[in-house]
Short mmCIF file of C-alpha atoms and ligand atoms in Angstrom, two decimals:
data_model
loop_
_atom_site.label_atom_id
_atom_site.label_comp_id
_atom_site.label_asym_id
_atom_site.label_seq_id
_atom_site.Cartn_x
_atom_site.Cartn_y
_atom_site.Cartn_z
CA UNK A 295 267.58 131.03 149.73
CA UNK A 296 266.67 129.46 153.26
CA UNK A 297 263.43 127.66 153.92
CA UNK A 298 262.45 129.98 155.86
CA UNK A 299 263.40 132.71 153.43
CA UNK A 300 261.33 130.95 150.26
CA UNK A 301 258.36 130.78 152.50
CA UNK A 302 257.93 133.76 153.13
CA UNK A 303 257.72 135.39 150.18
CA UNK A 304 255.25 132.73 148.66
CA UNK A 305 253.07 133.42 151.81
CA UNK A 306 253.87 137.21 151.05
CA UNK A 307 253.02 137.07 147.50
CA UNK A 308 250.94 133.61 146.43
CA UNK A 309 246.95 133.56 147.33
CA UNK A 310 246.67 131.62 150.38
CA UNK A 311 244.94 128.90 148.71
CA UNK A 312 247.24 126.15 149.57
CA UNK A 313 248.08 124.39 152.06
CA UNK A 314 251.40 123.18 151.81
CA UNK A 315 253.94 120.87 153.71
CA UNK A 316 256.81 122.84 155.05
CA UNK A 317 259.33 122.06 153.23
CA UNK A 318 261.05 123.84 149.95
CA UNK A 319 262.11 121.58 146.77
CA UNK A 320 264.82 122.67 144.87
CA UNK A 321 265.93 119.13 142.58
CA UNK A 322 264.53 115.55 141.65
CA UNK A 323 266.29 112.67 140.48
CA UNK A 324 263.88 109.47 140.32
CA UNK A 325 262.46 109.06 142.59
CA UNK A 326 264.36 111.41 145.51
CA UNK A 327 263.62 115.26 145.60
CA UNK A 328 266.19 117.18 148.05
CA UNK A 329 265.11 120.31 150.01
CA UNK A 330 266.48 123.74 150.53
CA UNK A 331 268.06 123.00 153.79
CA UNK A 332 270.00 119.82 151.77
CA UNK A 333 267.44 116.96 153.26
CA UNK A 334 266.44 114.17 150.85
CA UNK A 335 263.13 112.31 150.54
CA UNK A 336 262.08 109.77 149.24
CA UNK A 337 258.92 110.89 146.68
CA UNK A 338 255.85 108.27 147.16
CA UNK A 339 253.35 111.71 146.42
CA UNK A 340 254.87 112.92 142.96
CA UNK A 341 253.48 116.48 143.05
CA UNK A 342 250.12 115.01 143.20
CA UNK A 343 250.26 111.82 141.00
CA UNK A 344 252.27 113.48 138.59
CA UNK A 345 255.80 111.80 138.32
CA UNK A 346 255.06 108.59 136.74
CA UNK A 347 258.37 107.81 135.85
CA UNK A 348 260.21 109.66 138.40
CA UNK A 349 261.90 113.13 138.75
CA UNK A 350 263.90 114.68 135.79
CA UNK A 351 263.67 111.44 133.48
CA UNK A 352 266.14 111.45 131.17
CA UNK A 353 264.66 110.80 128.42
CA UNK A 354 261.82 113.43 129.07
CA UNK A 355 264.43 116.25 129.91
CA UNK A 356 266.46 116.22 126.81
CA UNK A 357 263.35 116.14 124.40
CA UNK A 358 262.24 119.24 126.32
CA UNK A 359 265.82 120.49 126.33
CA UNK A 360 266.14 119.78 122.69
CA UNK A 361 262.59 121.33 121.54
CA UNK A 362 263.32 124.39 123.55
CA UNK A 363 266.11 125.90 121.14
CA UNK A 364 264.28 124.37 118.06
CA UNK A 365 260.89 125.70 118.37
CA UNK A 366 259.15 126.67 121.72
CA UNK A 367 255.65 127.15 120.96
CA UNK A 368 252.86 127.20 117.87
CA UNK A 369 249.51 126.84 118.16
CA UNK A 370 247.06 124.18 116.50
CA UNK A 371 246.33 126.87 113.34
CA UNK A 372 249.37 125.31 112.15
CA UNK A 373 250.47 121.58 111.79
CA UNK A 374 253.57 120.13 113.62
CA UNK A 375 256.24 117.40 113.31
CA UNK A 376 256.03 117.23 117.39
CA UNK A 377 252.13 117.36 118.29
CA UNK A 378 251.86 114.49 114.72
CA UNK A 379 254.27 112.05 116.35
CA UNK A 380 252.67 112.56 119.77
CA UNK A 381 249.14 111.94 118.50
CA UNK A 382 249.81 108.98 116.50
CA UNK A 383 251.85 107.77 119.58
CA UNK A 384 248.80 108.38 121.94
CA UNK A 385 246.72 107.01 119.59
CA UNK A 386 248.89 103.43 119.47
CA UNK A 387 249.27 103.19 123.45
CA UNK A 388 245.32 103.82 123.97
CA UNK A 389 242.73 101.82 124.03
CA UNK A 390 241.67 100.55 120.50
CA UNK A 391 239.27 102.68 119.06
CA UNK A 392 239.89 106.03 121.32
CA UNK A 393 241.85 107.29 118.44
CA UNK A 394 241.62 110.93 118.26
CA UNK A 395 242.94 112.99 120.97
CA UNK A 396 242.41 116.37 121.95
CA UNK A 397 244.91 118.23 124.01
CA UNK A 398 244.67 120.60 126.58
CA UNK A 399 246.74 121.54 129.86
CA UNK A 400 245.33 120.42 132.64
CA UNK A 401 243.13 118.04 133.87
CA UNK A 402 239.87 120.14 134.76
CA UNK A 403 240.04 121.28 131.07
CA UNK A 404 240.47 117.37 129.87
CA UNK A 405 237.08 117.05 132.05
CA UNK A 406 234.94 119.97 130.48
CA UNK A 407 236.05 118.79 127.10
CA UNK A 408 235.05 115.56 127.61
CA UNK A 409 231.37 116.52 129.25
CA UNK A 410 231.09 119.31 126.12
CA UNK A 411 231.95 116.66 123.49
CA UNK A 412 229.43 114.06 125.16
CA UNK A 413 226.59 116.64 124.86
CA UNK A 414 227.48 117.64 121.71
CA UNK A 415 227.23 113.89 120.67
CA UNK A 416 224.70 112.90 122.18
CA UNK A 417 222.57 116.29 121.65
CA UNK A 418 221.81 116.34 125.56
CA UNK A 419 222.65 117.94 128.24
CA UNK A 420 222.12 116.05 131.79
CA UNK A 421 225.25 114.45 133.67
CA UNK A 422 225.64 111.92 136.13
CA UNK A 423 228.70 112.00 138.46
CA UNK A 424 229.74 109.19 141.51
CA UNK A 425 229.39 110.82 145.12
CA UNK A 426 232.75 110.96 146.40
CA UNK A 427 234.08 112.11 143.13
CA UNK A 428 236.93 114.75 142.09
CA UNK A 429 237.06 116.51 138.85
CA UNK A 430 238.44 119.55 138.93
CA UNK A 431 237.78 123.39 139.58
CA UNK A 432 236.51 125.43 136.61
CA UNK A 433 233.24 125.89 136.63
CA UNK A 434 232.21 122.41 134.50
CA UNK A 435 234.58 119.93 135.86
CA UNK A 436 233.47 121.32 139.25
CA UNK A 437 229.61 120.63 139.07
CA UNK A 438 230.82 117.24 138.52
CA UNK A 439 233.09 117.30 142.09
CA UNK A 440 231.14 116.03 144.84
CA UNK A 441 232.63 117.23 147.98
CA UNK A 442 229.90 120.39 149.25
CA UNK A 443 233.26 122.33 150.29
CA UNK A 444 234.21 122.64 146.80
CA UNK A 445 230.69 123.33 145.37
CA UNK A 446 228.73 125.36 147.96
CA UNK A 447 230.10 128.52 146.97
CA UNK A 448 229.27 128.56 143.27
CA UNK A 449 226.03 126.49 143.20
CA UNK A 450 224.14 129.07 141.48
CA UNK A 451 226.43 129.15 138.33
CA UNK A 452 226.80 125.56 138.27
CA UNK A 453 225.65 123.06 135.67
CA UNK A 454 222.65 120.39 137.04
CA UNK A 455 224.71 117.31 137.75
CA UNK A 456 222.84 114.10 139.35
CA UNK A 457 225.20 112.48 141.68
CA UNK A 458 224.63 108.82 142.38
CA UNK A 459 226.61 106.47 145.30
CA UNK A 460 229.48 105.58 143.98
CA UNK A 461 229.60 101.67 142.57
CA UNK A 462 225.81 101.02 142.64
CA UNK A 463 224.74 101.04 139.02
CA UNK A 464 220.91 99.90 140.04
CA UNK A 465 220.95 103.35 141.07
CA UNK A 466 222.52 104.50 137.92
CA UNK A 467 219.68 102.63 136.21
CA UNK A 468 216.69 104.03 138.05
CA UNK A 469 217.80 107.71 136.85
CA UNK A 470 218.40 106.90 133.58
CA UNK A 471 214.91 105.44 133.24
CA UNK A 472 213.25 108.36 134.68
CA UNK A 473 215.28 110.75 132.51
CA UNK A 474 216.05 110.69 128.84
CA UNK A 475 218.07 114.12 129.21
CA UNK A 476 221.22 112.20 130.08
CA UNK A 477 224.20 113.44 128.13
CA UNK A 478 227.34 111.43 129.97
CA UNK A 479 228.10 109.48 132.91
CA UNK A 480 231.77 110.31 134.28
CA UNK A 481 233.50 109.00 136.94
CA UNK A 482 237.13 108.28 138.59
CA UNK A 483 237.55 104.48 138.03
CA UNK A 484 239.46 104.65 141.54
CA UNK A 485 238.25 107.38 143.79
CA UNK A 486 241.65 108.79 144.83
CA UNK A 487 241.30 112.14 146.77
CA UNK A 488 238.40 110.33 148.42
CA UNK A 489 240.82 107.80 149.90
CA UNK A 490 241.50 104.93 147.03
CA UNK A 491 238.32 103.36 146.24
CA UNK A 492 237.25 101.02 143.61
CA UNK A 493 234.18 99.30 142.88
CA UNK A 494 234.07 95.78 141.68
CA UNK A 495 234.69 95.11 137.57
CA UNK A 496 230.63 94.35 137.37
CA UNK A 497 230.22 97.91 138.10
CA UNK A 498 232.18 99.46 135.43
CA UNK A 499 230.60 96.66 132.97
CA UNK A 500 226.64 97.71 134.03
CA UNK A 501 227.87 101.33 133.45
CA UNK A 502 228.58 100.72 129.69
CA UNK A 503 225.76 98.62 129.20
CA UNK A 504 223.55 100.71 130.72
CA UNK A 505 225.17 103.84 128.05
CA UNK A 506 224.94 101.46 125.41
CA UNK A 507 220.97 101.10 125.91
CA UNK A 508 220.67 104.67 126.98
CA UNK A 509 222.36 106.37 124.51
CA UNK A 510 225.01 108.25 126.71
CA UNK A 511 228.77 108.64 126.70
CA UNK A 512 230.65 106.83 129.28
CA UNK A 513 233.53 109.23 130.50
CA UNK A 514 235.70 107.60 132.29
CA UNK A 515 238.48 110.29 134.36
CA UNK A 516 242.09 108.64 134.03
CA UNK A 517 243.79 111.77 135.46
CA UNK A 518 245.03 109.46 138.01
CA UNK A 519 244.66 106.15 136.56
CA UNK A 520 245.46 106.41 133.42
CA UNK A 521 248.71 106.63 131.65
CA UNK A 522 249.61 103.15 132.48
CA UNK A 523 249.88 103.97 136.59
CA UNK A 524 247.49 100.53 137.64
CA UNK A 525 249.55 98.98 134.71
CA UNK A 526 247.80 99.42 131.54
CA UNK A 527 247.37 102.40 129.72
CA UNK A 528 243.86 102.65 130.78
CA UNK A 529 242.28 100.86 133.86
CA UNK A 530 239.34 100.16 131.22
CA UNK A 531 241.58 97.20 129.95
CA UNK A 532 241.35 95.68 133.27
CA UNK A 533 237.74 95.94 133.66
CA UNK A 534 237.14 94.57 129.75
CA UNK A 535 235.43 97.74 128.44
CA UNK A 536 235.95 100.86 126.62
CA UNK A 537 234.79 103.81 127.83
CA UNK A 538 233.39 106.62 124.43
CA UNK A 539 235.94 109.23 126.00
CA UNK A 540 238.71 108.94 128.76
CA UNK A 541 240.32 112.05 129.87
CA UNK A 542 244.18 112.29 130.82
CA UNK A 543 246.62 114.73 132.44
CA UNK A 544 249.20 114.53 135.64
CA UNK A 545 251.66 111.76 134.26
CA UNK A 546 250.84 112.21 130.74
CA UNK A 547 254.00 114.79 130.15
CA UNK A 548 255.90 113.25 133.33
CA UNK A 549 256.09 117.22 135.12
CA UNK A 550 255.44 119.07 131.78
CA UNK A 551 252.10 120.43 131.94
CA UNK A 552 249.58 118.50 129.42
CA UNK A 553 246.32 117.57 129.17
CA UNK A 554 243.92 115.05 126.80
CA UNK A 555 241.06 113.53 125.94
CA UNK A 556 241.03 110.56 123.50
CA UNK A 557 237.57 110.24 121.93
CA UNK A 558 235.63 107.42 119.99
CA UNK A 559 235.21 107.23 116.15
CA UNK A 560 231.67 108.11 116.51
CA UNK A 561 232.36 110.99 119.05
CA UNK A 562 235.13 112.09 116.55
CA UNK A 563 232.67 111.61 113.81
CA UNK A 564 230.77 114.84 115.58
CA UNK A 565 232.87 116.99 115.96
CA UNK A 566 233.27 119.75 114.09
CA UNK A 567 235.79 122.98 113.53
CA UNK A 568 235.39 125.46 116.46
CA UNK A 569 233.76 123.11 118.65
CA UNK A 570 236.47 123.39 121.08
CA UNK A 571 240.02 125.34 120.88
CA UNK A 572 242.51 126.29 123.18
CA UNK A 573 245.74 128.13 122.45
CA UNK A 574 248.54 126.57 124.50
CA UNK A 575 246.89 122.71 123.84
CA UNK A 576 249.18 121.03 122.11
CA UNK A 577 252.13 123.20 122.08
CA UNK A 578 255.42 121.93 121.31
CA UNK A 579 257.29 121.53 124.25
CA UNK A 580 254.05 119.52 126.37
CA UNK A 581 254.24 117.50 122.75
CA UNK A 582 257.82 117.18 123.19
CA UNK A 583 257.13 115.58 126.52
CA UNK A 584 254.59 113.49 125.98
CA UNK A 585 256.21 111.65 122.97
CA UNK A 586 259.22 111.30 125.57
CA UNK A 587 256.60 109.98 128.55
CA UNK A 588 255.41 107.62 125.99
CA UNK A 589 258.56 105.95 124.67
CA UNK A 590 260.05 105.79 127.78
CA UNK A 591 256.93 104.10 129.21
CA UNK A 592 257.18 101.87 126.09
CA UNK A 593 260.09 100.99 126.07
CA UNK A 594 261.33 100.28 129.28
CA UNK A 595 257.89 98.31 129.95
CA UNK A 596 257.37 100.15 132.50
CA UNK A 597 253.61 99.34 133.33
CA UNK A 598 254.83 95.53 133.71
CA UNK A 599 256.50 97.22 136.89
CA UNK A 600 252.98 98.56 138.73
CA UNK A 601 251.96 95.05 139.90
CA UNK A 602 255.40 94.28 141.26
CA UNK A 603 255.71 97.50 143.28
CA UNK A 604 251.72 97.21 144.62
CA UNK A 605 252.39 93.82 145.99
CA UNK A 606 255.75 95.12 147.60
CA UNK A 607 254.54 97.62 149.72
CA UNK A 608 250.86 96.27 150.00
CA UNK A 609 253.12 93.14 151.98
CA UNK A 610 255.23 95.32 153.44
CA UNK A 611 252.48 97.49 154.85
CA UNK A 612 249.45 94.90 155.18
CA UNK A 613 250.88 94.01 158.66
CA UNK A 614 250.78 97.12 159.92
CA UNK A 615 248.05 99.04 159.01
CA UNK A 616 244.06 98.33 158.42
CA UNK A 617 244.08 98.44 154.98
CA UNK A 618 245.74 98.72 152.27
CA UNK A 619 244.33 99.01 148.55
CA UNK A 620 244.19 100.48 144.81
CA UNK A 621 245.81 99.27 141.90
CA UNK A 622 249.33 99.41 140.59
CA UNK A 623 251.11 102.78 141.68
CA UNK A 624 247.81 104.85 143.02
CA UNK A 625 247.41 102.95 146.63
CA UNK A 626 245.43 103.85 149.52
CA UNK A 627 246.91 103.18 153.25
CA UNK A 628 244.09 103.08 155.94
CA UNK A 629 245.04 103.86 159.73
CA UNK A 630 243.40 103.66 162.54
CA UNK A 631 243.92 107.22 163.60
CA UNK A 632 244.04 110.28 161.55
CA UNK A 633 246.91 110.36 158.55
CA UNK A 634 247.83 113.79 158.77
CA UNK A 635 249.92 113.31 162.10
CA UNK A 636 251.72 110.40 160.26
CA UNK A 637 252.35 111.87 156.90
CA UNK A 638 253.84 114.95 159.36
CA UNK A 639 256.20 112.23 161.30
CA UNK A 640 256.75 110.24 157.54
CA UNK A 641 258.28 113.19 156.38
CA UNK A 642 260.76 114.11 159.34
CA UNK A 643 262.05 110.32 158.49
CA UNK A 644 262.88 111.32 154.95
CA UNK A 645 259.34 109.96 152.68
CA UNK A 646 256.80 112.30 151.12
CA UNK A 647 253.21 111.32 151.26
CA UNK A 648 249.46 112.70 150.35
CA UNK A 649 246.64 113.24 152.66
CA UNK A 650 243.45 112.31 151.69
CA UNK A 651 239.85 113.64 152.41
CA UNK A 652 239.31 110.74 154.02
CA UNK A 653 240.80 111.65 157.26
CA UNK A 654 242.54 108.24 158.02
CA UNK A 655 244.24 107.69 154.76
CA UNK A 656 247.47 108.22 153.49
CA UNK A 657 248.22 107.80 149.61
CA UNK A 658 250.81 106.59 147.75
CA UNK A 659 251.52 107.83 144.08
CA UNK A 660 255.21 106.16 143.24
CA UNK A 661 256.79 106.51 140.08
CA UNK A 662 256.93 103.04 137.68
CA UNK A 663 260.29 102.95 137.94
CA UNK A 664 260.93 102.94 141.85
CA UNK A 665 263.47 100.67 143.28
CA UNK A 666 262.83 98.41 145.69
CA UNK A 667 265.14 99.52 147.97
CA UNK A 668 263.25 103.33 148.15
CA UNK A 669 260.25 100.69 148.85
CA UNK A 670 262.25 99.02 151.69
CA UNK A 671 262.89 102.28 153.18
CA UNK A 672 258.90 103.53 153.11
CA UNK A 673 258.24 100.36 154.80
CA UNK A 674 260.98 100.92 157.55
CA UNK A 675 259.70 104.84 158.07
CA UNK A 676 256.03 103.16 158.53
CA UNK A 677 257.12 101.18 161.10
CA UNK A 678 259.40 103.44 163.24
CA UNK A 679 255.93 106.08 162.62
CA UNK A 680 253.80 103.64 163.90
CA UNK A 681 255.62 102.22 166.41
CA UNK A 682 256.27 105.79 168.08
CA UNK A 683 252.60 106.45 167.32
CA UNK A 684 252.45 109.84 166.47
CA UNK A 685 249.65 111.64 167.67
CA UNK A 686 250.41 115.11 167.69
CA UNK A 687 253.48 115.81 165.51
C1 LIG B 652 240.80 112.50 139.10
C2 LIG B 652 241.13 113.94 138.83
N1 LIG B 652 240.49 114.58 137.84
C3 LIG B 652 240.77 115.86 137.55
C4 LIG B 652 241.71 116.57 138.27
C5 LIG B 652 242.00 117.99 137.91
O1 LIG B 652 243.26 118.09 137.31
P1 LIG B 652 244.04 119.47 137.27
O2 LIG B 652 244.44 119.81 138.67
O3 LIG B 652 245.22 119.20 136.37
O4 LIG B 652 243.11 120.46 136.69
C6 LIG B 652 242.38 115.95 139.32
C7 LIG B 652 243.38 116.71 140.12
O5 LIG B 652 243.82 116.33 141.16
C8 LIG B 652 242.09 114.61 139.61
O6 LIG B 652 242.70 113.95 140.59
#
């Protein structure tokens, strides 16, 4: 099929919810995807974050490949060989004490299983969210989303969520003296849809005091971050705390869809049968994957690669743009005009990139594992971009 052919029966037959570049993928290999029409790109978006370790890694495909013709799918009512090695795996890469996973599919469902074991632990019901925040649609995960597009709609169905600015944890403070209803505070460690931001360590380090004192779980939402992306498994490590639950998804299965939350002892401790359930969490082939993600992360040291790649293209770029920031392999590239024009013109010269809702930044979401010649090459489409300074493409 065409381009044009492929498009139009998505636009035919998909909702229009979407907005998509126009272009059609039909393979990956690392970190190059090739379209319909036979043009290749370099991949610096990763379906959203999600290729962590590039397109079609080996080692991911053939555990899929190999599961597929052993057993496909069981749910938790029975035990596994697959989901055991990929919780004790997950339990050895995470933080120390966050244990006990529970997996889902997504991220959104990571999210409301984190907020409903927080108020189950904590026997309250209150949650505060960062303005500027993105958790994810369904219904729970959205009342903790900040942006009034995504909320206005559904506000009447919508759990009470107190939002607070984002890094200012006397503000944090004053709510959690007023109110002694608070189940959880969650938060994306770096803000990514919002445009890359991060608050200083201090912030992150008031935030578990202040749930220490106040009795609340700290939720901290790695769908981005986590999986070793900043490089280390959890961006909690680089801050010196542990959050009581921190919620993966994205990179976890490296393109196989899987979600999780890893949990404390105590929050463990709480938890009891039925609490929460779903059928396809923890099926074999996501289990498959995310044993594969693991080892492949493990082994190849992979997350020693993040701060080597930042510093390449934050040098590379620095010069030519207003800012450019984040952590490891989730980076944020201020302009001084709007992104969306650039990402258009970044793509005609062979590199995929994501928007932002901040209108003026572009992010980057490379796989560990990018070369630094693909790196060389984003840096010489930047330049030719710039220097033609697209405006209207
Ligand atoms: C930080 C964060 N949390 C949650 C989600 C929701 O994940 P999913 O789309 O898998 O439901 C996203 C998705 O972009 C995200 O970026």
């Amino acid at each position: 099929m065409t381009t044009a052919e492929i498009q139009r029966l998505e636009d035919a037959f998909q909702l229009p919810t979407y907005k998509k570049m126009p272009i059609a993928l039909v393979r990956g290999e690392g970190c190059r995807v090739w379209d319909a029409d036979g043009n290749a790109y370099y991949d610096f978006y990763g379906g959203h974050c999600v290729a962590l370790l590039g397109h079609c890694p080996p080692r991911v495909v053939a555990a899929v490949q190999e599961q597929l013709g052993r057993l496909l799918f069981y749910s938790n009512v029975v035990y596994s060989p697959v989901r055991a090695r990929a919780a004790a795996l997950l339990a050895e890469m995470a933080p120390d004490g966050l244990g006990h996973a529970f997996f889902c599919n997504s991220g959104t469902e990571a999210n409301e299983t984190a907020l409903k074991l927080a108020r189950t632990w904590t026997g309250k019901t209150a949650v505060i969210a960062m303005e500027g925040d993105f958790h994810g649609r369904t219904l729970g995960s959205l009342a903790t989303t900040w942006g009034e597009h995504y909320r206005a709609p559904y506000r009447a169905i919508l759990p009470e969520t107190i939002f607070v600015p984002f890094g200012e944890a006397d503000a944090v403070a004053r709510v959690l003296a007023e109110r002694d209803d608070v189940a959880a505070i969650i938060l994306e460690p770096i803000q990514s849809m919002a445009g890359i931001f991060e608050a200083p360590p201090a912030f992150y380090q008031a935030l578990r005091r202040l749930c220490d004192a106040h009795g609340v779980a700290l939720i901290f939402d790695e769908v981005q971050t986590g999986v070793g992306r900043t490089g280390t498994f959890s961006i909690a490590e680089q801050y010196g705390i542990t959050p009581d639950l921190i919620t993966l998804a994205k990179s976890l299965g490296a393109g196989v869809p899987v979600g999780a939350v890893l949990a404390s002892d105590a929050i463990a401790a709480s938890v009891g049968y039925g609490d929460q359930g779903t059928t396809f969490g923890g099926g074999m082939l996501a289990m498959a994957a995310v044993t594969a993600t693991l080892e492949t992360l493990r082994d190849e040291r992979l997350m020693e690669r993040a701060a080597h790649i930042h510093a390449r293209i934050r040098d590379g770029l620095r010069p030519l743009v207003c800012d450019v920031r984040g952590r490891g392999c989730l980076i944020g590239v201020e302009l001084d005009g709007p992104a969306a024009p650039v990402l258009a013109a970044l793509r005609a010269e062979g590199i995929l990139a994501g928007g932002a809702s901040h209108p003026r930044v572009i992010r980057l979401m490379p796989p560990l594992n990018t070369p630094d010649d693909a790196i060389d090459a984003l840096i010489a489409a930047f330049q030719t971009v710039l220097a033609s300074n697209p405006t209207t493409a």
